[in-house]
Amino acid sequence: MVGKRGGVLELAVLGLLHESPMHGYELRKRLNTLLGMFRAFSYGTLYPCLKQLLAQGLITEDEDEQPTGALQSKRAKIVYKLTAEGKEHLQKLLTEAGPAAWEDEGFGVHFAFFAQTRADVRLRILEGRRSRLEERLEQVRTALTRTRERVDSYTLELQNHGLESVEREVRWLNELIGREHAKAADEVGRQRQDDRQDDNDNDAPQGTSPS
Amino acid sequence: MVGKRGGVLELAVLGLLHESPMHGYELRKRLNTLLGMFRAFSYGTLYPCLKQLLAQGLITEDEDEQPTGALQSKRAKIVYKLTAEGKEHLQKLLTEAGPAAWEDEGFGVHFAFFAQTRADVRLRILEGRRSRLEERLEQVRTALTRTRERVDSYTLELQNHGLESVEREVRWLNELIGREHAKAADEVGRQRQDDRQDDNDNDAPQGTSPS
DNA sequence: TTCGTCATGTAATGGGTTACATGATTAC
DNA sequence: GTAATCATGTAACCCATTACATGACGAA
């Protein structure tokens, strides 16, 4: 064990680099548009992380060869790409369906790479998040009924808005879980009639559901 | 300048203690039900903060006298309450309508104490947050149109859900801002016909200034 | 008497930001 | 030529968490 990285960034970086090699600057932009509403990382976070992933041998840096034969002795742009170990590690991260995957900090990132995630893991994460949210919902609801009429209208408004937001996310999750189930059933159906098909296209491999 | 506290906790603690004196343990519970969906603080955060507020003279600690004349030499519970300076400082914090008040981290807390906030400040904060969100919305929307069709369905789903969440919050803010305007107009009307009425209902104490 | 909750703290750690420093490349 | 953006980093700091340590109090 080398560096004990434990953040979302690791997954995010590995996941993005798996799609295509990039240099740090672009990586950060893609990161922040990918996660848009949820998180935004700064260079001060990203570069040290890259450095460490490098030290762990999960990524390598290549000089960016520009085709126009210039001198390029300046300081070449660094293009990061996954090593074999990096890919392996990514797969491992994508298979872990624990709290880290459905808590607030991690869920968005894990979800963002669902296209590269196994179907059963996807389902576990979605259900994990749902139950997490329902738990929170329950807590707040009981707290609300216990202290009702003792809070001012603004506090009430805030709590209500929060409650509705979470309820909305739960409905969204229900929708997604339903679709996942349908997709899984579809898979089974397909597999029954056509038994040998495994990994061919990279983007949405098992995407046959009409939705 | 002593401690350079710059977090939301300071406001939250001061605000809650202004409503009623409490000891740390209860304070934390009230904090976490108050902010329910948005944040949750741990003791490791709260107690050092209290210590520092104490050092700054913004709060004092009183022994919790239990009316049943016990020995109480054990370790009395500590009840924190605001000092005059603390109240003053709280007022100052509640009047600051800057980015800190409408960014993600701070908005919830500031909103939670709107009942103690001047009407014009409330409005500024609500509008500040709205424009902040609209800005973010625009960024994500353009990013979405630029990279559309190049992302997998899960990523799309995530971004869409994020987008809708923010749009929903904007609608909520619009609603609130509308109500604030109505309230302000109401105030003006009341003031015109009946000039000397100040504090009777506890909800919107000093709300007379229409922007 | 033991268990759960109330109650008060501290030390180590973590994850991240801000501000700074540097330089290349592109568009005007 | 100069401004904006691309591009790569570092050091100092900040806010908060986790895990730990301690102990009182009430109920079973």
CSV table of C-alpha atoms (C1' of nucleotides) in Angstrom, one decimal:
chain,number,residue,atom,x,y,z
A,1,MET,CA,0.0,0.0,0.0
A,2,VAL,CA,1.5,3.3,-1.1
A,3,GLY,CA,-0.5,6.4,-0.9
A,4,LYS,CA,-3.9,5.6,0.6
A,5,ARG,CA,-5.9,7.9,-1.7
A,6,GLY,CA,-9.4,7.9,-0.6
A,7,GLY,CA,-11.3,10.6,-2.5
A,8,VAL,CA,-13.7,10.8,-5.4
A,9,LEU,CA,-11.1,12.5,-7.5
A,10,GLU,CA,-9.2,9.3,-8.0
A,11,LEU,CA,-12.2,7.6,-9.5
A,12,ALA,CA,-13.1,10.7,-11.6
A,13,VAL,CA,-9.6,11.1,-13.0
A,14,LEU,CA,-9.2,7.4,-13.8
A,15,GLY,CA,-12.6,7.2,-15.3
A,16,LEU,CA,-12.1,10.2,-17.6
A,17,LEU,CA,-8.6,9.1,-18.6
A,18,HIS,CA,-10.1,5.7,-19.5
A,19,GLU,CA,-12.3,7.4,-22.0
A,20,SER,CA,-9.4,9.2,-23.6
A,21,PRO,CA,-5.9,10.4,-22.6
A,22,MET,CA,-5.7,14.1,-21.7
A,23,HIS,CA,-3.6,16.6,-20.1
A,24,GLY,CA,-4.3,18.0,-16.7
A,25,TYR,CA,-5.9,21.3,-17.8
A,26,GLU,CA,-8.4,19.6,-20.1
A,27,LEU,CA,-9.0,17.0,-17.5
A,28,ARG,CA,-10.1,19.6,-15.0
A,29,LYS,CA,-12.5,21.2,-17.4
A,30,ARG,CA,-14.1,17.9,-18.4
A,31,LEU,CA,-14.3,17.1,-14.7
A,32,ASN,CA,-16.2,20.2,-13.9
A,33,THR,CA,-18.6,20.1,-16.8
A,34,LEU,CA,-19.2,16.4,-16.1
A,35,LEU,CA,-20.0,17.0,-12.5
A,36,GLY,CA,-21.4,20.4,-13.2
A,37,MET,CA,-23.9,21.0,-10.4
A,38,PHE,CA,-22.3,18.8,-7.8
A,39,ARG,CA,-18.6,19.6,-7.5
A,40,ALA,CA,-15.8,21.6,-8.9
A,41,PHE,CA,-12.2,20.9,-8.4
A,42,SER,CA,-9.3,23.3,-8.7
A,43,TYR,CA,-5.8,22.8,-10.0
A,44,GLY,CA,-4.5,22.7,-6.5
A,45,THR,CA,-6.4,19.6,-6.0
A,46,LEU,CA,-6.0,18.0,-9.4
A,47,TYR,CA,-2.3,18.2,-10.0
A,48,PRO,CA,-1.2,16.7,-6.7
A,49,CYS,CA,-3.6,13.9,-7.3
A,50,LEU,CA,-2.2,13.2,-10.7
A,51,LYS,CA,1.3,13.2,-9.2
A,52,GLN,CA,0.3,10.6,-6.8
A,53,LEU,CA,-1.5,8.4,-9.3
A,54,LEU,CA,1.7,8.6,-11.3
A,55,ALA,CA,3.7,7.6,-8.3
A,56,GLN,CA,1.4,4.6,-7.8
A,57,GLY,CA,1.9,3.6,-11.4
A,58,LEU,CA,-1.8,4.0,-12.3
A,59,ILE,CA,-1.1,6.5,-15.0
A,60,THR,CA,1.8,7.6,-17.1
A,61,GLU,CA,2.7,10.9,-18.6
A,62,ASP,CA,3.5,11.2,-22.3
A,63,GLU,CA,4.9,14.3,-24.0
A,64,ASP,CA,2.4,15.8,-26.4
A,65,GLU,CA,4.0,15.3,-29.8
A,66,GLN,CA,2.7,18.1,-32.1
A,67,PRO,CA,2.7,16.9,-35.7
A,68,THR,CA,4.2,20.1,-37.0
A,69,GLY,CA,7.9,19.3,-36.5
A,70,ALA,CA,8.7,22.1,-34.1
A,71,LEU,CA,11.6,22.2,-31.6
A,72,GLN,CA,9.4,21.2,-28.7
A,73,SER,CA,12.2,21.6,-26.3
A,74,LYS,CA,10.2,24.1,-24.4
A,75,ARG,CA,8.0,22.4,-22.0
A,76,ALA,CA,5.8,19.8,-23.8
A,77,LYS,CA,2.3,19.4,-22.7
A,78,ILE,CA,1.8,16.4,-20.6
A,79,VAL,CA,-0.7,13.8,-21.7
A,80,TYR,CA,-1.8,11.4,-19.0
A,81,LYS,CA,-3.1,8.0,-19.8
A,82,LEU,CA,-4.0,4.9,-17.9
A,83,THR,CA,-1.6,2.1,-17.4
A,84,ALA,CA,-2.7,-1.5,-17.3
A,85,GLU,CA,-2.6,-1.3,-13.5
A,86,GLY,CA,-4.6,1.9,-13.7
A,87,LYS,CA,-7.3,0.2,-15.7
A,88,GLU,CA,-7.4,-2.7,-13.3
A,89,HIS,CA,-7.6,-0.3,-10.4
A,90,LEU,CA,-10.4,1.6,-12.1
A,91,GLN,CA,-12.4,-1.6,-12.5
A,92,LYS,CA,-12.0,-2.4,-8.9
A,93,LEU,CA,-13.2,1.1,-7.9
A,94,LEU,CA,-16.2,0.7,-10.2
A,95,THR,CA,-17.1,-2.6,-8.6
A,96,GLU,CA,-17.2,-1.3,-5.0
A,97,ALA,CA,-20.7,-0.7,-4.1
A,98,GLY,CA,-20.3,0.6,-0.6
A,99,PRO,CA,-21.4,3.7,1.3
A,100,ALA,CA,-18.7,5.7,-0.5
A,101,ALA,CA,-20.7,5.2,-3.7
A,102,TRP,CA,-24.0,6.5,-2.4
A,103,GLU,CA,-23.2,9.2,0.1
A,104,ASP,CA,-23.5,12.7,-1.1
A,105,GLU,CA,-19.9,13.3,-2.0
A,106,GLY,CA,-19.4,10.1,-4.0
A,107,PHE,CA,-22.7,9.4,-5.6
A,108,GLY,CA,-22.5,11.9,-8.5
A,109,VAL,CA,-19.1,10.7,-9.5
A,110,HIS,CA,-20.0,7.0,-9.4
A,111,PHE,CA,-23.1,7.7,-11.3
A,112,ALA,CA,-21.2,9.6,-13.9
A,113,PHE,CA,-19.4,6.4,-14.8
A,114,PHE,CA,-22.3,4.1,-14.8
A,115,ALA,CA,-21.7,3.4,-18.4
A,116,GLN,CA,-18.6,1.6,-17.4
A,117,THR,CA,-20.1,0.0,-14.4
A,118,ARG,CA,-21.6,-3.5,-14.1
A,119,ALA,CA,-25.3,-3.7,-14.1
A,120,ASP,CA,-25.6,-5.3,-10.7
A,121,VAL,CA,-23.3,-2.8,-9.1
A,122,ARG,CA,-25.3,0.0,-10.6
A,123,LEU,CA,-28.5,-1.4,-9.1
A,124,ARG,CA,-26.9,-1.8,-5.7
A,125,ILE,CA,-25.6,1.8,-5.7
A,126,LEU,CA,-28.9,3.2,-6.8
A,127,GLU,CA,-30.8,1.3,-4.1
A,128,GLY,CA,-28.1,2.2,-1.5
A,129,ARG,CA,-28.6,5.8,-2.2
A,130,ARG,CA,-32.3,5.6,-2.2
A,131,SER,CA,-32.4,3.9,1.2
A,132,ARG,CA,-29.9,6.5,2.5
A,133,LEU,CA,-32.1,9.3,1.4
A,134,GLU,CA,-35.2,7.7,2.8
A,135,GLU,CA,-33.5,7.3,6.1
A,136,ARG,CA,-32.7,11.0,6.1
A,137,LEU,CA,-36.2,11.8,5.0
A,138,GLU,CA,-37.6,9.9,8.0
A,139,GLN,CA,-35.3,11.7,10.4
A,140,VAL,CA,-36.2,15.1,9.2
A,141,ARG,CA,-39.9,14.3,9.0
A,142,THR,CA,-40.0,13.1,12.6
A,143,ALA,CA,-37.9,16.1,13.7
A,144,LEU,CA,-40.4,18.3,11.9
A,145,THR,CA,-43.4,16.9,13.6
A,146,ARG,CA,-41.8,17.0,17.0
A,147,THR,CA,-40.9,20.7,16.7
A,148,ARG,CA,-43.7,21.9,14.5
A,149,GLU,CA,-45.3,25.2,15.3
A,150,ARG,CA,-42.2,26.1,17.3
A,151,VAL,CA,-40.3,27.3,14.3
A,152,ASP,CA,-40.6,30.5,12.3
A,153,SER,CA,-42.0,30.5,8.8
A,154,TYR,CA,-38.6,30.8,7.1
A,155,THR,CA,-37.1,27.8,8.9
A,156,LEU,CA,-40.2,25.9,7.9
A,157,GLU,CA,-39.9,27.0,4.4
A,158,LEU,CA,-36.3,25.9,4.2
A,159,GLN,CA,-36.9,22.5,5.8
A,160,ASN,CA,-39.9,22.0,3.4
A,161,HIS,CA,-37.8,22.8,0.4
A,162,GLY,CA,-35.1,20.5,1.5
A,163,LEU,CA,-37.6,17.7,2.1
A,164,GLU,CA,-39.2,18.2,-1.3
A,165,SER,CA,-35.8,18.1,-3.0
A,166,VAL,CA,-34.9,14.9,-1.4
A,167,GLU,CA,-38.3,13.4,-2.2
A,168,ARG,CA,-37.8,14.4,-5.8
A,169,GLU,CA,-34.5,12.7,-5.9
A,170,VAL,CA,-36.1,9.5,-4.5
A,171,ARG,CA,-38.6,9.6,-7.2
A,172,TRP,CA,-35.8,10.0,-9.7
A,173,LEU,CA,-34.0,7.0,-8.2
A,174,ASN,CA,-37.2,4.9,-8.4
A,175,GLU,CA,-37.5,5.7,-12.0
A,176,LEU,CA,-33.9,4.7,-12.7
A,177,ILE,CA,-34.2,1.6,-10.6
A,178,GLY,CA,-37.2,0.6,-12.6
A,179,ARG,CA,-35.4,1.1,-15.8
A,180,GLU,CA,-32.5,-0.9,-14.6
A,181,HIS,CA,-34.8,-3.8,-13.7
A,182,ALA,CA,-36.4,-3.6,-17.1
A,183,LYS,CA,-33.0,-3.6,-18.7
A,184,ALA,CA,-31.9,-6.6,-16.7
A,185,ALA,CA,-35.0,-8.5,-17.7
A,186,ASP,CA,-34.3,-7.5,-21.3
A,187,GLU,CA,-30.8,-8.9,-20.9
A,188,VAL,CA,-32.0,-12.2,-19.7
A,189,GLY,CA,-34.5,-12.4,-22.6
A,190,ARG,CA,-31.7,-11.6,-25.1
A,191,GLN,CA,-29.3,-14.0,-23.5
A,192,ARG,CA,-31.9,-16.8,-23.7
A,193,GLN,CA,-32.3,-16.6,-27.5
A,194,ASP,CA,-28.7,-15.6,-28.3
A,195,ASP,CA,-26.3,-17.0,-25.9
A,196,ARG,CA,-22.8,-15.9,-26.9
A,197,GLN,CA,-22.3,-12.1,-27.0
A,198,ASP,CA,-19.9,-10.4,-24.7
A,199,ASP,CA,-17.9,-7.2,-25.1
A,200,ASN,CA,-17.9,-5.4,-28.4
A,201,ASP,CA,-18.9,-1.7,-28.4
A,202,ASN,CA,-17.5,0.5,-25.8
A,203,ASP,CA,-20.1,3.1,-25.1
A,204,ALA,CA,-23.3,1.6,-23.9
A,205,PRO,CA,-22.7,-2.1,-24.2
A,206,GLN,CA,-25.9,-3.5,-22.9
A,207,GLY,CA,-28.1,-0.7,-24.1
A,208,THR,CA,-31.0,-2.3,-25.8
A,209,SER,CA,-33.8,-1.1,-23.6
A,210,PRO,CA,-36.3,1.1,-25.5
A,211,SER,CA,-37.1,3.0,-22.3
B,1,MET,CA,-8.3,40.6,15.5
B,2,VAL,CA,-8.2,37.4,17.4
B,3,GLY,CA,-9.3,34.3,15.7
B,4,LYS,CA,-10.3,35.0,12.2
B,5,ARG,CA,-13.3,32.6,12.2
B,6,GLY,CA,-14.7,32.4,8.8
B,7,GLY,CA,-17.2,29.6,8.7
B,8,VAL,CA,-20.9,29.1,8.7
B,9,LEU,CA,-20.7,27.6,12.1
B,10,GLU,CA,-20.1,30.8,13.8
B,11,LEU,CA,-23.3,32.3,12.4
B,12,ALA,CA,-25.3,29.2,13.1
B,13,VAL,CA,-24.2,28.9,16.7
B,14,LEU,CA,-24.7,32.6,17.4
B,15,GLY,CA,-28.1,32.5,15.8
B,16,LEU,CA,-29.3,29.5,17.7
B,17,LEU,CA,-27.9,30.8,21.0
B,18,HIS,CA,-29.7,34.1,20.4
B,19,GLU,CA,-33.0,32.2,20.3
B,20,SER,CA,-32.2,30.5,23.6
B,21,PRO,CA,-29.2,29.5,25.7
B,22,MET,CA,-28.1,25.9,25.4
B,23,HIS,CA,-25.3,23.6,26.1
B,24,GLY,CA,-23.1,22.2,23.4
B,25,TYR,CA,-24.8,18.8,23.0
B,26,GLU,CA,-28.2,20.3,22.5
B,27,LEU,CA,-26.8,22.9,20.2
B,28,ARG,CA,-25.5,20.4,17.9
B,29,LYS,CA,-28.7,18.5,17.7
B,30,ARG,CA,-30.7,21.7,17.0
B,31,LEU,CA,-28.1,22.6,14.4
B,32,ASN,CA,-28.5,19.4,12.6
B,33,THR,CA,-32.2,19.3,12.6
B,34,LEU,CA,-32.3,22.9,11.6
B,35,LEU,CA,-30.1,22.4,8.6
B,36,GLY,CA,-31.4,18.9,8.1
B,37,MET,CA,-30.7,18.2,4.5
B,38,PHE,CA,-27.8,20.6,3.9
B,39,ARG,CA,-25.2,20.0,6.5
B,40,ALA,CA,-24.4,18.2,9.7
B,41,PHE,CA,-21.7,19.1,12.1
B,42,SER,CA,-19.9,16.9,14.6
B,43,TYR,CA,-18.6,17.6,18.1
B,44,GLY,CA,-15.1,17.8,16.8
B,45,THR,CA,-16.2,20.8,14.9
B,46,LEU,CA,-18.6,22.4,17.4
B,47,TYR,CA,-16.7,22.3,20.6
B,48,PRO,CA,-13.5,24.0,19.3
B,49,CYS,CA,-15.7,26.6,17.7
B,50,LEU,CA,-17.5,27.3,21.0
B,51,LYS,CA,-14.1,27.5,22.7
B,52,GLN,CA,-13.1,30.1,20.3
B,53,LEU,CA,-16.2,32.2,20.5
B,54,LEU,CA,-15.7,32.1,24.2
B,55,ALA,CA,-12.2,33.4,23.8
B,56,GLN,CA,-13.5,36.2,21.6
B,57,GLY,CA,-16.0,37.1,24.3
B,58,LEU,CA,-19.0,36.5,22.1
B,59,ILE,CA,-20.5,33.9,24.4
B,60,THR,CA,-20.2,33.0,28.0
B,61,GLU,CA,-20.6,29.7,29.8
B,62,ASP,CA,-22.8,29.3,32.8
B,63,GLU,CA,-23.0,26.4,35.0
B,64,ASP,CA,-26.4,24.6,34.6
B,65,GLU,CA,-28.0,25.1,38.0
B,66,GLN,CA,-30.4,22.3,38.7
B,67,PRO,CA,-33.2,23.5,41.0
B,68,THR,CA,-33.1,20.3,43.1
B,69,GLY,CA,-30.4,21.4,45.5
B,70,ALA,CA,-27.8,18.7,44.7
B,71,LEU,CA,-24.1,18.7,45.4
B,72,GLN,CA,-23.3,19.5,41.7
B,73,SER,CA,-19.6,19.4,42.4
B,74,LYS,CA,-19.3,16.8,39.7
B,75,ARG,CA,-19.1,18.5,36.3
B,76,ALA,CA,-21.9,20.8,35.8
B,77,LYS,CA,-23.4,21.0,32.3
B,78,ILE,CA,-22.3,24.1,30.6
B,79,VAL,CA,-24.9,26.5,29.2
B,80,TYR,CA,-23.7,28.9,26.6
B,81,LYS,CA,-25.4,32.2,26.1
B,82,LEU,CA,-24.7,35.3,24.0
B,83,THR,CA,-22.9,38.3,25.4
B,84,ALA,CA,-23.8,41.8,24.4
B,85,GLU,CA,-20.9,41.7,22.0
B,86,GLY,CA,-22.1,38.4,20.7
B,87,LYS,CA,-25.5,39.9,19.9
B,88,GLU,CA,-23.8,42.8,18.2
B,89,HIS,CA,-21.6,40.5,16.2
B,90,LEU,CA,-24.6,38.4,15.2
B,91,GLN,CA,-26.4,41.4,13.9
B,92,LYS,CA,-23.3,42.3,11.9
B,93,LEU,CA,-23.2,38.8,10.4
B,94,LEU,CA,-26.9,38.9,9.6
B,95,THR,CA,-26.5,42.2,7.7
B,96,GLU,CA,-23.7,41.0,5.5
B,97,ALA,CA,-25.2,40.2,2.1
B,98,GLY,CA,-22.2,39.0,0.2
B,99,PRO,CA,-21.2,35.9,-1.7
B,100,ALA,CA,-20.7,34.0,1.5
B,101,ALA,CA,-24.5,34.3,2.1
B,102,TRP,CA,-25.6,32.9,-1.2
B,103,GLU,CA,-22.9,30.4,-2.1
B,104,ASP,CA,-23.8,26.7,-1.5
B,105,GLU,CA,-22.1,26.4,1.8
B,106,GLY,CA,-23.6,29.5,3.4
B,107,PHE,CA,-27.0,30.0,1.9
B,108,GLY,CA,-28.9,27.5,4.0
B,109,VAL,CA,-27.6,28.8,7.3
B,110,HIS,CA,-28.3,32.4,6.3
B,111,PHE,CA,-31.7,31.5,5.2
B,112,ALA,CA,-32.4,29.6,8.4
B,113,PHE,CA,-32.1,32.9,10.3
B,114,PHE,CA,-34.1,35.1,7.9
B,115,ALA,CA,-36.6,35.7,10.7
B,116,GLN,CA,-33.8,37.7,12.4
B,117,THR,CA,-32.6,39.3,9.2
B,118,ARG,CA,-33.6,42.7,7.8
B,119,ALA,CA,-36.0,42.7,4.9
B,120,ASP,CA,-33.7,44.4,2.5
B,121,VAL,CA,-30.8,42.0,3.3
B,122,ARG,CA,-33.1,39.0,2.8
B,123,LEU,CA,-34.0,40.3,-0.6
B,124,ARG,CA,-30.4,40.9,-1.6
B,125,ILE,CA,-29.4,37.4,-0.5
B,126,LEU,CA,-32.3,35.7,-2.3
B,127,GLU,CA,-31.5,37.6,-5.5
B,128,GLY,CA,-27.8,37.0,-5.1
B,129,ARG,CA,-28.4,33.3,-4.9
B,130,ARG,CA,-30.8,33.3,-7.8
B,131,SER,CA,-28.3,35.0,-10.1
B,132,ARG,CA,-25.6,32.7,-8.9
B,133,LEU,CA,-27.7,29.7,-9.8
B,134,GLU,CA,-28.7,31.2,-13.1
B,135,GLU,CA,-25.0,31.7,-13.9
B,136,ARG,CA,-24.3,28.1,-13.2
B,137,LEU,CA,-27.3,27.1,-15.2
B,138,GLU,CA,-26.0,29.0,-18.2
B,139,GLN,CA,-22.6,27.4,-17.9
B,140,VAL,CA,-23.9,23.9,-17.8
B,141,ARG,CA,-26.5,24.5,-20.5
B,142,THR,CA,-23.9,25.7,-23.0
B,143,ALA,CA,-21.5,22.9,-22.0
B,144,LEU,CA,-24.4,20.5,-22.6
B,145,THR,CA,-25.1,21.8,-26.1
B,146,ARG,CA,-21.4,21.8,-27.0
B,147,THR,CA,-20.8,18.2,-26.0
B,148,ARG,CA,-24.3,16.8,-26.7
B,149,GLU,CA,-24.4,13.4,-28.4
B,150,ARG,CA,-20.8,12.8,-27.3
B,151,VAL,CA,-21.8,11.6,-23.8
B,152,ASP,CA,-23.4,8.4,-22.7
B,153,SER,CA,-27.0,8.2,-21.5
B,154,TYR,CA,-26.1,8.0,-17.8
B,155,THR,CA,-24.0,11.2,-17.9
B,156,LEU,CA,-26.8,12.9,-19.7
B,157,GLU,CA,-29.2,11.7,-17.1
B,158,LEU,CA,-27.1,13.0,-14.3
B,159,GLN,CA,-26.6,16.4,-15.9
B,160,ASN,CA,-30.3,16.7,-16.7
B,161,HIS,CA,-31.3,15.8,-13.2
B,162,GLY,CA,-28.8,18.4,-11.9
B,163,LEU,CA,-30.1,20.9,-14.3
B,164,GLU,CA,-33.7,20.3,-13.2
B,165,SER,CA,-32.8,20.5,-9.5
B,166,VAL,CA,-31.3,23.9,-10.0
B,167,GLU,CA,-34.1,25.1,-12.1
B,168,ARG,CA,-36.4,24.0,-9.4
B,169,GLU,CA,-34.5,26.0,-6.8
B,170,VAL,CA,-34.6,29.1,-9.1
B,171,ARG,CA,-38.4,28.8,-9.3
B,172,TRP,CA,-38.5,28.5,-5.5
B,173,LEU,CA,-36.4,31.6,-5.2
B,174,ASN,CA,-38.6,33.4,-7.6
B,175,GLU,CA,-41.6,32.6,-5.4
B,176,LEU,CA,-39.8,33.7,-2.3
B,177,ILE,CA,-38.6,36.9,-3.9
B,178,GLY,CA,-42.2,37.7,-5.0
B,179,ARG,CA,-43.4,37.2,-1.5
B,180,GLU,CA,-40.8,39.4,-0.1
B,181,HIS,CA,-41.7,42.2,-2.5
B,182,ALA,CA,-45.4,41.8,-1.6
B,183,LYS,CA,-44.5,41.9,2.0
B,184,ALA,CA,-42.4,45.1,1.5
B,185,ALA,CA,-45.3,46.7,-0.4
B,186,ASP,CA,-47.6,45.7,2.4
B,187,GLU,CA,-45.3,47.3,4.9
B,188,VAL,CA,-45.3,50.5,3.0
B,189,GLY,CA,-49.1,50.6,2.8
B,190,ARG,CA,-49.4,49.9,6.5
B,191,GLN,CA,-46.9,52.6,7.3
B,192,ARG,CA,-48.7,55.2,5.2
B,193,GLN,CA,-52.0,54.8,7.1
B,194,ASP,CA,-50.7,54.0,10.5
B,195,ASP,CA,-47.3,55.5,11.2
B,196,ARG,CA,-46.4,54.4,14.6
B,197,GLN,CA,-46.3,50.6,14.9
B,198,ASP,CA,-43.1,48.8,15.5
B,199,ASP,CA,-42.7,45.3,17.0
B,200,ASN,CA,-45.8,43.3,17.7
B,201,ASP,CA,-45.6,40.0,15.9
B,202,ASN,CA,-42.3,38.2,16.2
B,203,ASP,CA,-41.9,37.2,12.7
B,204,ALA,CA,-40.6,40.2,10.7
B,205,PRO,CA,-39.5,42.7,13.3
B,206,GLN,CA,-37.7,45.6,11.6
B,207,GLY,CA,-39.0,45.0,8.2
B,208,THR,CA,-40.0,48.5,7.1
B,209,SER,CA,-37.5,49.4,4.5
B,210,PRO,CA,-38.7,48.7,1.0
B,211,SER,CA,-35.3,47.9,-0.6
C,1,DT,C1',-25.4,-3.7,36.4
C,2,DT,C1',-25.3,-2.8,32.1
C,3,DC,C1',-26.9,-0.3,28.3
C,4,DG,C1',-28.2,3.8,25.9
C,5,DT,C1',-28.0,8.5,25.7
C,6,DC,C1',-26.5,12.8,27.5
C,7,DA,C1',-22.4,15.5,27.8
C,8,DT,C1',-17.6,17.4,27.0
C,9,DG,C1',-13.7,17.4,24.9
C,10,DT,C1',-8.7,16.4,22.0
C,11,DA,C1',-5.3,14.7,18.4
C,12,DA,C1',-4.5,13.1,14.1
C,13,DT,C1',-5.9,13.3,9.6
C,14,DG,C1',-8.0,14.5,5.4
C,15,DG,C1',-9.6,16.6,1.5
C,16,DG,C1',-9.8,20.7,-0.6
C,17,DT,C1',-9.2,25.8,-1.6
C,18,DT,C1',-6.7,30.2,-2.4
C,19,DA,C1',-3.2,32.6,-3.8
C,20,DC,C1',0.9,32.5,-5.8
C,21,DA,C1',4.5,31.6,-9.5
C,22,DT,C1',5.7,30.5,-14.1
C,23,DG,C1',5.5,30.2,-18.9
C,24,DA,C1',3.5,28.9,-23.8
C,25,DT,C1',0.1,29.8,-27.4
C,26,DT,C1',-3.5,32.1,-29.8
C,27,DA,C1',-6.4,35.9,-31.3
C,28,DC,C1',-6.8,40.7,-32.0
D,1,DG,C1',2.5,43.7,-28.7
D,2,DT,C1',-0.8,42.6,-25.5
D,3,DA,C1',-4.6,40.3,-23.6
D,4,DA,C1',-6.8,36.1,-22.9
D,5,DT,C1',-6.6,31.5,-22.3
D,6,DC,C1',-4.0,27.4,-22.2
D,7,DA,C1',-0.9,24.9,-19.2
D,8,DT,C1',1.7,23.3,-14.9
D,9,DG,C1',2.6,23.4,-10.7
D,10,DT,C1',3.5,24.6,-5.1
D,11,DA,C1',2.8,26.3,-0.2
D,12,DA,C1',0.0,27.9,3.2
D,13,DC,C1',-4.1,27.5,5.1
D,14,DC,C1',-9.0,26.1,6.5
D,15,DC,C1',-12.8,23.7,7.6
D,16,DA,C1',-14.4,19.8,9.2
D,17,DT,C1',-14.3,14.7,10.1
D,18,DT,C1',-12.8,10.5,12.6
D,19,DA,C1',-11.4,8.2,16.2
D,20,DC,C1',-10.5,8.4,20.7
D,21,DA,C1',-11.0,9.4,25.8
D,22,DT,C1',-13.8,10.5,29.7
D,23,DG,C1',-17.6,10.5,32.5
D,24,DA,C1',-22.6,11.3,34.4
D,25,DC,C1',-27.4,9.8,34.4
D,26,DG,C1',-31.6,7.1,33.7
D,27,DA,C1',-34.0,3.0,32.7
D,28,DA,C1',-34.2,-2.0,32.0
